[in-house]
CSV table of C-alpha atoms and ligand atoms in Angstrom, one decimal:
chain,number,residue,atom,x,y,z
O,1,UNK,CA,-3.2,-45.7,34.8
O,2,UNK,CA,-1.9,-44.3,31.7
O,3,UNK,CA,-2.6,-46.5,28.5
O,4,UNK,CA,0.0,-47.1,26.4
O,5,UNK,CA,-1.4,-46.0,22.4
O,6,UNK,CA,1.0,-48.0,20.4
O,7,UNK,CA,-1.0,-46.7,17.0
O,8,UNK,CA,-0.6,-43.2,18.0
O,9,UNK,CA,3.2,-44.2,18.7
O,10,UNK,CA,3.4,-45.9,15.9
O,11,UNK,CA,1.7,-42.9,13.5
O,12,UNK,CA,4.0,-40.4,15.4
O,13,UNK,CA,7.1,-42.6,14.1
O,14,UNK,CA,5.7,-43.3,10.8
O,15,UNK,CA,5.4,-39.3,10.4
O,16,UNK,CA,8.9,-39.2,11.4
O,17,UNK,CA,10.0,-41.6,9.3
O,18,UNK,CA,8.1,-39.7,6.2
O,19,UNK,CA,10.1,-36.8,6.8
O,20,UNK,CA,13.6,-38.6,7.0
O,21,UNK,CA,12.9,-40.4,3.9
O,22,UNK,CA,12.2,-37.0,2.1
O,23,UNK,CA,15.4,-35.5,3.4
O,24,UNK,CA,17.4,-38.8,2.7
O,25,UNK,CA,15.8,-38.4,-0.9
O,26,UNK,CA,17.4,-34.6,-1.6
O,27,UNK,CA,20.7,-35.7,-0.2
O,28,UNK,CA,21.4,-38.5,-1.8
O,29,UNK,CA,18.6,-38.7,-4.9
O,30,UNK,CA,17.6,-42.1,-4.3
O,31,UNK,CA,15.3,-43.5,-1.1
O,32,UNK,CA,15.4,-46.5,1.2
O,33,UNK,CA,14.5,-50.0,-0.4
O,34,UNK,CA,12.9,-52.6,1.3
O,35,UNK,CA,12.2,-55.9,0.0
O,36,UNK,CA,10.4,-58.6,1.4
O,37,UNK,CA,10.3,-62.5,0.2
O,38,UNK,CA,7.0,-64.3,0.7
O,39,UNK,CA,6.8,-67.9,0.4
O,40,UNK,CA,3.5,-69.8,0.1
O,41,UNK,CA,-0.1,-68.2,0.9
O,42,UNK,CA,-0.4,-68.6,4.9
O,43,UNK,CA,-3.0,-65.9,5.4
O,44,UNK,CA,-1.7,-64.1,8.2
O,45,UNK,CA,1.6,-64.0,6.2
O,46,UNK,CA,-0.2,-62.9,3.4
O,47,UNK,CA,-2.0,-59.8,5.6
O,48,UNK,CA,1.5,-58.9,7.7
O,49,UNK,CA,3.3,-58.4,4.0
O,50,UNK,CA,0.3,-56.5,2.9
O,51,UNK,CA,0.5,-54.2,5.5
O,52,UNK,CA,4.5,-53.7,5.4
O,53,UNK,CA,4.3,-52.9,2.1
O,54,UNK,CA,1.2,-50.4,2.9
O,55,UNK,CA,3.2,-49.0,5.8
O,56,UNK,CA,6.5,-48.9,3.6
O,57,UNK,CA,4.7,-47.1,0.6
O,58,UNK,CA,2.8,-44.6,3.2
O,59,UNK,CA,6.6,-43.1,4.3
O,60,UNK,CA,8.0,-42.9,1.1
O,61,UNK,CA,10.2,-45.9,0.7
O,62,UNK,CA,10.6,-48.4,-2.0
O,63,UNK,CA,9.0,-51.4,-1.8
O,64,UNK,CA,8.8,-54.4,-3.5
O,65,UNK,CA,7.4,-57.7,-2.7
O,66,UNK,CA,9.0,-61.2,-4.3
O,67,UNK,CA,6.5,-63.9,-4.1
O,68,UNK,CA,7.4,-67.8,-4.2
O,69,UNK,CA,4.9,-70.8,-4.6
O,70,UNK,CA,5.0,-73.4,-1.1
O,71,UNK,CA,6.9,-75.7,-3.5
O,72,UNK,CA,10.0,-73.0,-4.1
O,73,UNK,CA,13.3,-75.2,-4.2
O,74,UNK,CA,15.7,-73.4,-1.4
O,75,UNK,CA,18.0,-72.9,-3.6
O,76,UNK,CA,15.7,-70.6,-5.7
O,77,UNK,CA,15.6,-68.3,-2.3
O,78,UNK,CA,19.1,-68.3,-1.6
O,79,UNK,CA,20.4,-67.5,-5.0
O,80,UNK,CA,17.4,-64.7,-4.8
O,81,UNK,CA,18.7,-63.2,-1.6
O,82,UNK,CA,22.3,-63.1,-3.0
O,83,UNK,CA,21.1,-60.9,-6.0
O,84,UNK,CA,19.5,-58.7,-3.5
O,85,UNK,CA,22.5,-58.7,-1.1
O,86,UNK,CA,24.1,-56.9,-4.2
O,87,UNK,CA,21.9,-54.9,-5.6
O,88,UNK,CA,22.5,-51.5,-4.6
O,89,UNK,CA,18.9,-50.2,-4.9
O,90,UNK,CA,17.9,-52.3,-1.6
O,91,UNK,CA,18.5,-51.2,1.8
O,92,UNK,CA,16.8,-53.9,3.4
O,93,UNK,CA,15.6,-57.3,2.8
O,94,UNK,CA,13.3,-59.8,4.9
O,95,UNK,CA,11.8,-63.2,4.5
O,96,UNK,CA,8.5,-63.1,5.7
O,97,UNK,CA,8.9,-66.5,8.5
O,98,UNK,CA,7.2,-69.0,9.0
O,99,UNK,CA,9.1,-70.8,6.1
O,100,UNK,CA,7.8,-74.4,4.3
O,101,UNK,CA,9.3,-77.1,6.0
O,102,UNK,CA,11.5,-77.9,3.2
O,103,UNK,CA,13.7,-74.8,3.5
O,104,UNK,CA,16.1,-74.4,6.5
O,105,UNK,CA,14.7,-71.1,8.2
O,106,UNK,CA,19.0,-70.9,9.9
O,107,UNK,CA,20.2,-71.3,6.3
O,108,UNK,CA,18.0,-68.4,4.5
O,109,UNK,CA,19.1,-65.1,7.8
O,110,UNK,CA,22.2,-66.2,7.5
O,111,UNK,CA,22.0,-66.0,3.9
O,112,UNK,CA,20.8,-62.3,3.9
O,113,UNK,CA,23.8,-60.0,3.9
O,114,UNK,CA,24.0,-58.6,8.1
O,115,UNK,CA,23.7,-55.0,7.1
O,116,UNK,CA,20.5,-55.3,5.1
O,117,UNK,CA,18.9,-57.6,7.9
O,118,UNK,CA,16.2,-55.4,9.0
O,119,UNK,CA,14.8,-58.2,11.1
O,120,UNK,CA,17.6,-58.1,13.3
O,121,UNK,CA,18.3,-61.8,13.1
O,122,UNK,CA,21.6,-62.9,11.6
O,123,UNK,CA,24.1,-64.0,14.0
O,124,UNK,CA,26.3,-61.4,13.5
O,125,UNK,CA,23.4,-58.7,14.2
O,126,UNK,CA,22.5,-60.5,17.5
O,127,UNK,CA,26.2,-60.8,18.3
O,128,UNK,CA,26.5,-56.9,17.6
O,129,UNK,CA,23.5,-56.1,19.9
O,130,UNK,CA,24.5,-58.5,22.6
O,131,UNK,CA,28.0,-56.9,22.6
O,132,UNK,CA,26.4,-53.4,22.7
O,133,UNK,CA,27.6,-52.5,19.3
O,134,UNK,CA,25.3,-50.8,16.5
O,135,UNK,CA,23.2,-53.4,14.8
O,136,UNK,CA,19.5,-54.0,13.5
O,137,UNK,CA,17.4,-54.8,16.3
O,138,UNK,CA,14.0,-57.0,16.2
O,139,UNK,CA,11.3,-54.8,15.5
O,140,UNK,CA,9.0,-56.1,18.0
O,141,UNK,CA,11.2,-55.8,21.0
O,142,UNK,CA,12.6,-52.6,19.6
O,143,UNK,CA,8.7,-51.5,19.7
O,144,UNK,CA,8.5,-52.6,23.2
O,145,UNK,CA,11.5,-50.5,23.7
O,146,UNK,CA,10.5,-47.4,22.6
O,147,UNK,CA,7.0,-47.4,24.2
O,148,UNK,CA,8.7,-48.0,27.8
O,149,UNK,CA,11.2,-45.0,27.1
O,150,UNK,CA,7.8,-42.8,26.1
O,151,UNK,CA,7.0,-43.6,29.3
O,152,UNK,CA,10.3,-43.9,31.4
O,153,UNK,CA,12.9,-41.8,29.4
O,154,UNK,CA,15.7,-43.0,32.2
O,155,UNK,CA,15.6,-46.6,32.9
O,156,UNK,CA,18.9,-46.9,34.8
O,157,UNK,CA,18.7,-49.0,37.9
O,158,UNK,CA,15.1,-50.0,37.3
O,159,UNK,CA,14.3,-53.9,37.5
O,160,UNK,CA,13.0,-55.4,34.9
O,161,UNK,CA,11.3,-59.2,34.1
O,162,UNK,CA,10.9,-60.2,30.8
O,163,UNK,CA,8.7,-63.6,30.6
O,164,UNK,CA,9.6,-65.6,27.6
O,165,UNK,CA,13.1,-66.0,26.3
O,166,UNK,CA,13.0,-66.5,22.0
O,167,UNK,CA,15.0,-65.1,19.6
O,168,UNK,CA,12.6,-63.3,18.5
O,169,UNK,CA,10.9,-61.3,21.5
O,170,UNK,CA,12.4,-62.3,25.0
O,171,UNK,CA,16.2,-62.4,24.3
O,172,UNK,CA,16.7,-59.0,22.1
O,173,UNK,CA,14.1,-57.2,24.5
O,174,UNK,CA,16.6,-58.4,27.9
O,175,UNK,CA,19.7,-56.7,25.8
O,176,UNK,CA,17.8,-53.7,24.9
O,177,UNK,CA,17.0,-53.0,28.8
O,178,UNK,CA,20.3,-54.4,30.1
O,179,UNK,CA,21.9,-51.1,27.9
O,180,UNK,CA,19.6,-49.2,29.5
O,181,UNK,CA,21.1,-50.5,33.0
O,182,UNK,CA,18.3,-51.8,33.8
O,183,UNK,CA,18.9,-54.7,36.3
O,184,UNK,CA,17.3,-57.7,34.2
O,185,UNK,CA,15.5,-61.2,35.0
O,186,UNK,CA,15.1,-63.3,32.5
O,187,UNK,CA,12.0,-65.7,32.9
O,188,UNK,CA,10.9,-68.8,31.0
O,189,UNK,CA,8.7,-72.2,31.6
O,190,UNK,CA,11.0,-73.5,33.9
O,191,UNK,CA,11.1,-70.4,36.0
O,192,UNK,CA,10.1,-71.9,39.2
O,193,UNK,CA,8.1,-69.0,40.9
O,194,UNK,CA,7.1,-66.6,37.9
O,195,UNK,CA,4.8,-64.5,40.3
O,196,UNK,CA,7.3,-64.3,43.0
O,197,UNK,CA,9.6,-62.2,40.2
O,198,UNK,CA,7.4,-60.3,38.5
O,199,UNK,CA,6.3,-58.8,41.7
O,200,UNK,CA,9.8,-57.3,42.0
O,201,UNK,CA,9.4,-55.5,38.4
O,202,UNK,CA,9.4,-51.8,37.9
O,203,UNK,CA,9.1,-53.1,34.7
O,204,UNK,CA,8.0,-56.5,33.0
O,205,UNK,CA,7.7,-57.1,29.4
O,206,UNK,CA,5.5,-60.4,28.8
O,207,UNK,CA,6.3,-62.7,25.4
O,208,UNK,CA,5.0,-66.0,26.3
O,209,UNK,CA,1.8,-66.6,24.0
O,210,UNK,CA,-0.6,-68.0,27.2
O,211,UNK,CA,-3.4,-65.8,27.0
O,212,UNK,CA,-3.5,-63.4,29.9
O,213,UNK,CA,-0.8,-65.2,32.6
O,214,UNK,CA,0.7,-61.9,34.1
O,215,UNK,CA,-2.4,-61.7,36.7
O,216,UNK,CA,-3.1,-58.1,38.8
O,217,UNK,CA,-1.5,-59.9,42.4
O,218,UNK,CA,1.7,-60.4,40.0
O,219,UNK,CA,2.0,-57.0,39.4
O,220,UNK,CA,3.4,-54.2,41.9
O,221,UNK,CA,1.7,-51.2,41.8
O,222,UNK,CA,3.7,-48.6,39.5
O,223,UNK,CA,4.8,-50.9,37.0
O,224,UNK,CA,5.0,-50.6,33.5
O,225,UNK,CA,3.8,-53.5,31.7
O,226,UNK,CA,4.2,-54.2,27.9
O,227,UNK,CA,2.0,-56.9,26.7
O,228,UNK,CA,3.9,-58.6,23.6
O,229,UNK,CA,1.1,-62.0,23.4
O,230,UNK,CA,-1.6,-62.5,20.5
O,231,UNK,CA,-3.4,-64.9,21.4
O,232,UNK,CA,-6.4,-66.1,19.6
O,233,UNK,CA,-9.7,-66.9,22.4
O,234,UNK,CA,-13.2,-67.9,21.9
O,235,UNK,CA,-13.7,-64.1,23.3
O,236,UNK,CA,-11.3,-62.5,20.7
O,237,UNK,CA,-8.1,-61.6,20.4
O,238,UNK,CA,-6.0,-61.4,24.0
O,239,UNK,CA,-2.4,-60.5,25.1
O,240,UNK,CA,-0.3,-62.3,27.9
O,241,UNK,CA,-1.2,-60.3,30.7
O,242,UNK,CA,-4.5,-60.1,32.2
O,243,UNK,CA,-5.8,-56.5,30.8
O,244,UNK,CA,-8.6,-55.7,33.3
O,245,UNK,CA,-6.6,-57.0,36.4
O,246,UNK,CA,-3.2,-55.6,35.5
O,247,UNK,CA,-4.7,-52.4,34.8
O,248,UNK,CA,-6.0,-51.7,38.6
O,249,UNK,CA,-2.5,-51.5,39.7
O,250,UNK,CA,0.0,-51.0,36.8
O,251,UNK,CA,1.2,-47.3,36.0
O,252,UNK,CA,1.3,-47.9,32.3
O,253,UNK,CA,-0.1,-51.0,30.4
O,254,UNK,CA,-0.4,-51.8,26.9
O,255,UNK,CA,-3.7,-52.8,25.6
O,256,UNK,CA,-3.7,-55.8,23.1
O,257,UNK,CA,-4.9,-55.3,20.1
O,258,UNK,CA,-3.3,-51.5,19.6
O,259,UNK,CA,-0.2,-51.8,21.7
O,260,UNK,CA,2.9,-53.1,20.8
O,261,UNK,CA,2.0,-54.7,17.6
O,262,UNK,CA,1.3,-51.7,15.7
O,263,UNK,CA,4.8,-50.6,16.5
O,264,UNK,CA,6.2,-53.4,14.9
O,265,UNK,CA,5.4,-52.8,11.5
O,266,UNK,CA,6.7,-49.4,12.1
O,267,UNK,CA,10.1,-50.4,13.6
O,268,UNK,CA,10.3,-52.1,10.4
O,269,UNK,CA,10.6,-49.0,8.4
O,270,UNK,CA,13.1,-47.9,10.7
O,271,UNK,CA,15.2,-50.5,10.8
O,272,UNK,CA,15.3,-49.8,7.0
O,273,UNK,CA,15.9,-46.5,6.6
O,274,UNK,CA,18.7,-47.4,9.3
O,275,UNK,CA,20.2,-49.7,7.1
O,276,UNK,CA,20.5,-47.6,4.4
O,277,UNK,CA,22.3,-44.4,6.2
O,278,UNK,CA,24.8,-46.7,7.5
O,279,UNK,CA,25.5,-47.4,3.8
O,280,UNK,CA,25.8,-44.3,2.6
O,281,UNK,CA,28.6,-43.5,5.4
X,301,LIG,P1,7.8,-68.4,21.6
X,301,LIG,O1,9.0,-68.5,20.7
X,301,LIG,O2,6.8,-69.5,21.6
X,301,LIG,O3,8.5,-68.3,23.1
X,301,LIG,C1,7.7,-68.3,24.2
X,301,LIG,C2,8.5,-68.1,25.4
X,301,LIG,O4,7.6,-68.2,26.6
X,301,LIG,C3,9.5,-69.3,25.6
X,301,LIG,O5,10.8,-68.7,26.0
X,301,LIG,C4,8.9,-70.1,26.7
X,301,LIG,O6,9.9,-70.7,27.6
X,301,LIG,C5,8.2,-69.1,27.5
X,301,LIG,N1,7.1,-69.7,28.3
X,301,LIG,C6,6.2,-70.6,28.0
X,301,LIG,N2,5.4,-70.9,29.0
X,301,LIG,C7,5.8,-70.2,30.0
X,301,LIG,C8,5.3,-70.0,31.4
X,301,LIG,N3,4.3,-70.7,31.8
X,301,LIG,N4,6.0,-69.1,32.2
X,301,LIG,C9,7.0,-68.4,31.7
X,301,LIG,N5,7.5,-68.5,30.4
X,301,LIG,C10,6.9,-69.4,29.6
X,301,LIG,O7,7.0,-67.1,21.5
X,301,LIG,P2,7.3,-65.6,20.8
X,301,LIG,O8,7.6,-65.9,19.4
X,301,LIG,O9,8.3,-64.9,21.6
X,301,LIG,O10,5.9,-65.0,20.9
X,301,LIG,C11,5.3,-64.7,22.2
X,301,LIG,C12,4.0,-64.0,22.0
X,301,LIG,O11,4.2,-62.8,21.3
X,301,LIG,C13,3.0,-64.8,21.1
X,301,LIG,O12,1.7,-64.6,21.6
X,301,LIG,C14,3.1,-64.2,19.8
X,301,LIG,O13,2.0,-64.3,19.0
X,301,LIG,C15,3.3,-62.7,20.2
X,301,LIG,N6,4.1,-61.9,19.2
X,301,LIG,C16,3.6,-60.6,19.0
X,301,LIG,C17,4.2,-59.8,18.1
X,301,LIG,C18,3.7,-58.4,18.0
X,301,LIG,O14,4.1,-57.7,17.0
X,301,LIG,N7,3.0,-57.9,18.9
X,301,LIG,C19,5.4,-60.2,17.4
X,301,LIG,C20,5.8,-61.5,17.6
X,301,LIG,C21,5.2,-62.3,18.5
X,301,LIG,P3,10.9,-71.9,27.1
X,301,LIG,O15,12.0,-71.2,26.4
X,301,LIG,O16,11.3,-72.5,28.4
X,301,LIG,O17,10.1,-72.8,26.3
């Protein structure tokens, strides 16, 4: 079983990333800007800015983190993320989610100008990658994606099952494989027989957040299997799929941690420097 090394992945893209940013720089004299909003002091929001900003300094881009009290006025956010729409010197911006309760999360991506949305969640981005035009894609399902292509460079005609279907996770990862040809199944808590399809998977991608579902019996030997879940347990951190299990009959499996999260923060960068060559066309 080969096991996928989404920090190795994700230091091979950084590195790559490094050296686009450096040619980008002597072209055009300025570098990729990334700016992220945080609002309130939610730890783990706290840690994933910290390390964006880390990961965003490491390549060579400029970062720059705007923080807000839990009490910010909405606003205070929107008129912020209309400055930054205009200001040249950013390429991308994000608004670290989940928001206070008080601000309208719809309201603030749709407030972020579509070709600086590096998460890949205005309408117009999920229109463009639905409709298989160019367009900022998620960064954890555009992880996902690259690890299976490391793996499986052609995906055409392969079947695919991707349990969960949000916005974030199950619905960008089912376009990504669909251009790909994959043929794609869609699964969610009202799938009636969730075993009974992933058995037919060369390829399943699980984004549910129920520690370790995807059993070994659910799995057909040969699959890949990308394991999307954190999950907090009384025995530490788990994924989605059932690690030990899965991995006696899976070709390729993800651990959790050190799979597809670490290429998350990574895609991130990407999406970024993406952002800003499409603007200097
Ligand atoms: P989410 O918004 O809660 O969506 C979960 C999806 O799973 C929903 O579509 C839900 O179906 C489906 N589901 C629930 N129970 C199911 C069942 N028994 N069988 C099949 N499908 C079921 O979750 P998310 O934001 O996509 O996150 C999923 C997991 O990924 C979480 O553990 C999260 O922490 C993790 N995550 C990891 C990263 C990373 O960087 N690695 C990034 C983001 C999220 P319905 O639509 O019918 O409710």
């Amino acid at each position: 079983m080969i096991l996928i090394d989404g920090k190795k992945a994700a230091a091979e893209l950084r590195a790559e990333l490094k050296e686009e940013v450096a040619e980008l720089k002597s072209k055009h004299n300025k570098v990729p800007g990334l700016t992220v909003i945080l609002i309130g002091d939610l730890t783990p929001s706290q840690i994933y800015v910290r390390n964006k900003e880390k990961s965003a300094n490491e390549v060579g881009l400029k970062s720059e983190v705007i923080k807000y009290p839990n009490s910010v006025e909405e606003k205070t956010v929107l008129e912020k993320i209309q400055e930054l729409n205009s200001d040249e010197t950013v390429s991308g911006i994000l608004v670290q989610l989940p928001l206070p309760k008080h601000i309208d999360k719809q309201k603030v991506i749709e407030a972020i100008d579509p070709s600086k949305d590096v998460d890949g969640f205005h309408p117009m981005n999920v229109g463009n990658l639905s409709s298989g035009y160019e367009s900022s894609i998620p960064c954890t399902p555009l992880g996902c994606y690259l690890l299976i292509k490391k793996i499986e460079p052609n995906l055409s005609g392969k079947k695919a099952v991707v349990v969960g279907r949000s916005n974030l996770n199950g619905k960008p990862m089912t376009q990504l494989l669909l251009k790909e040809n994959c043929t794609v199944t869609i699964t969610h808590s009202k799938t009636k027989d969730l075993k009974a399809e992933c058995l037919e998977a060369d390829i399943i991608v699980a984004a549910v957040g129920i520690p370790e579902l995807v059993r070994g019996d659910w799995v057909k030997k040969d699959a890949i299997v990308i394991d999307v879940g954190i999950n907090k347990t009384d025995n530490g951190i788990v994924g989605d799929v059932h690690f030990d299990e899965v991995s006696k009959n899976a070709k390729a499996l993800t651990p959790v941690p050190g799979g597809v999260g670490p290429m998350t923060i990574a895609c991130l960068l990407k999406n970024t420097i993406d952002c800003f060559k499409r603007s200097q066309i």
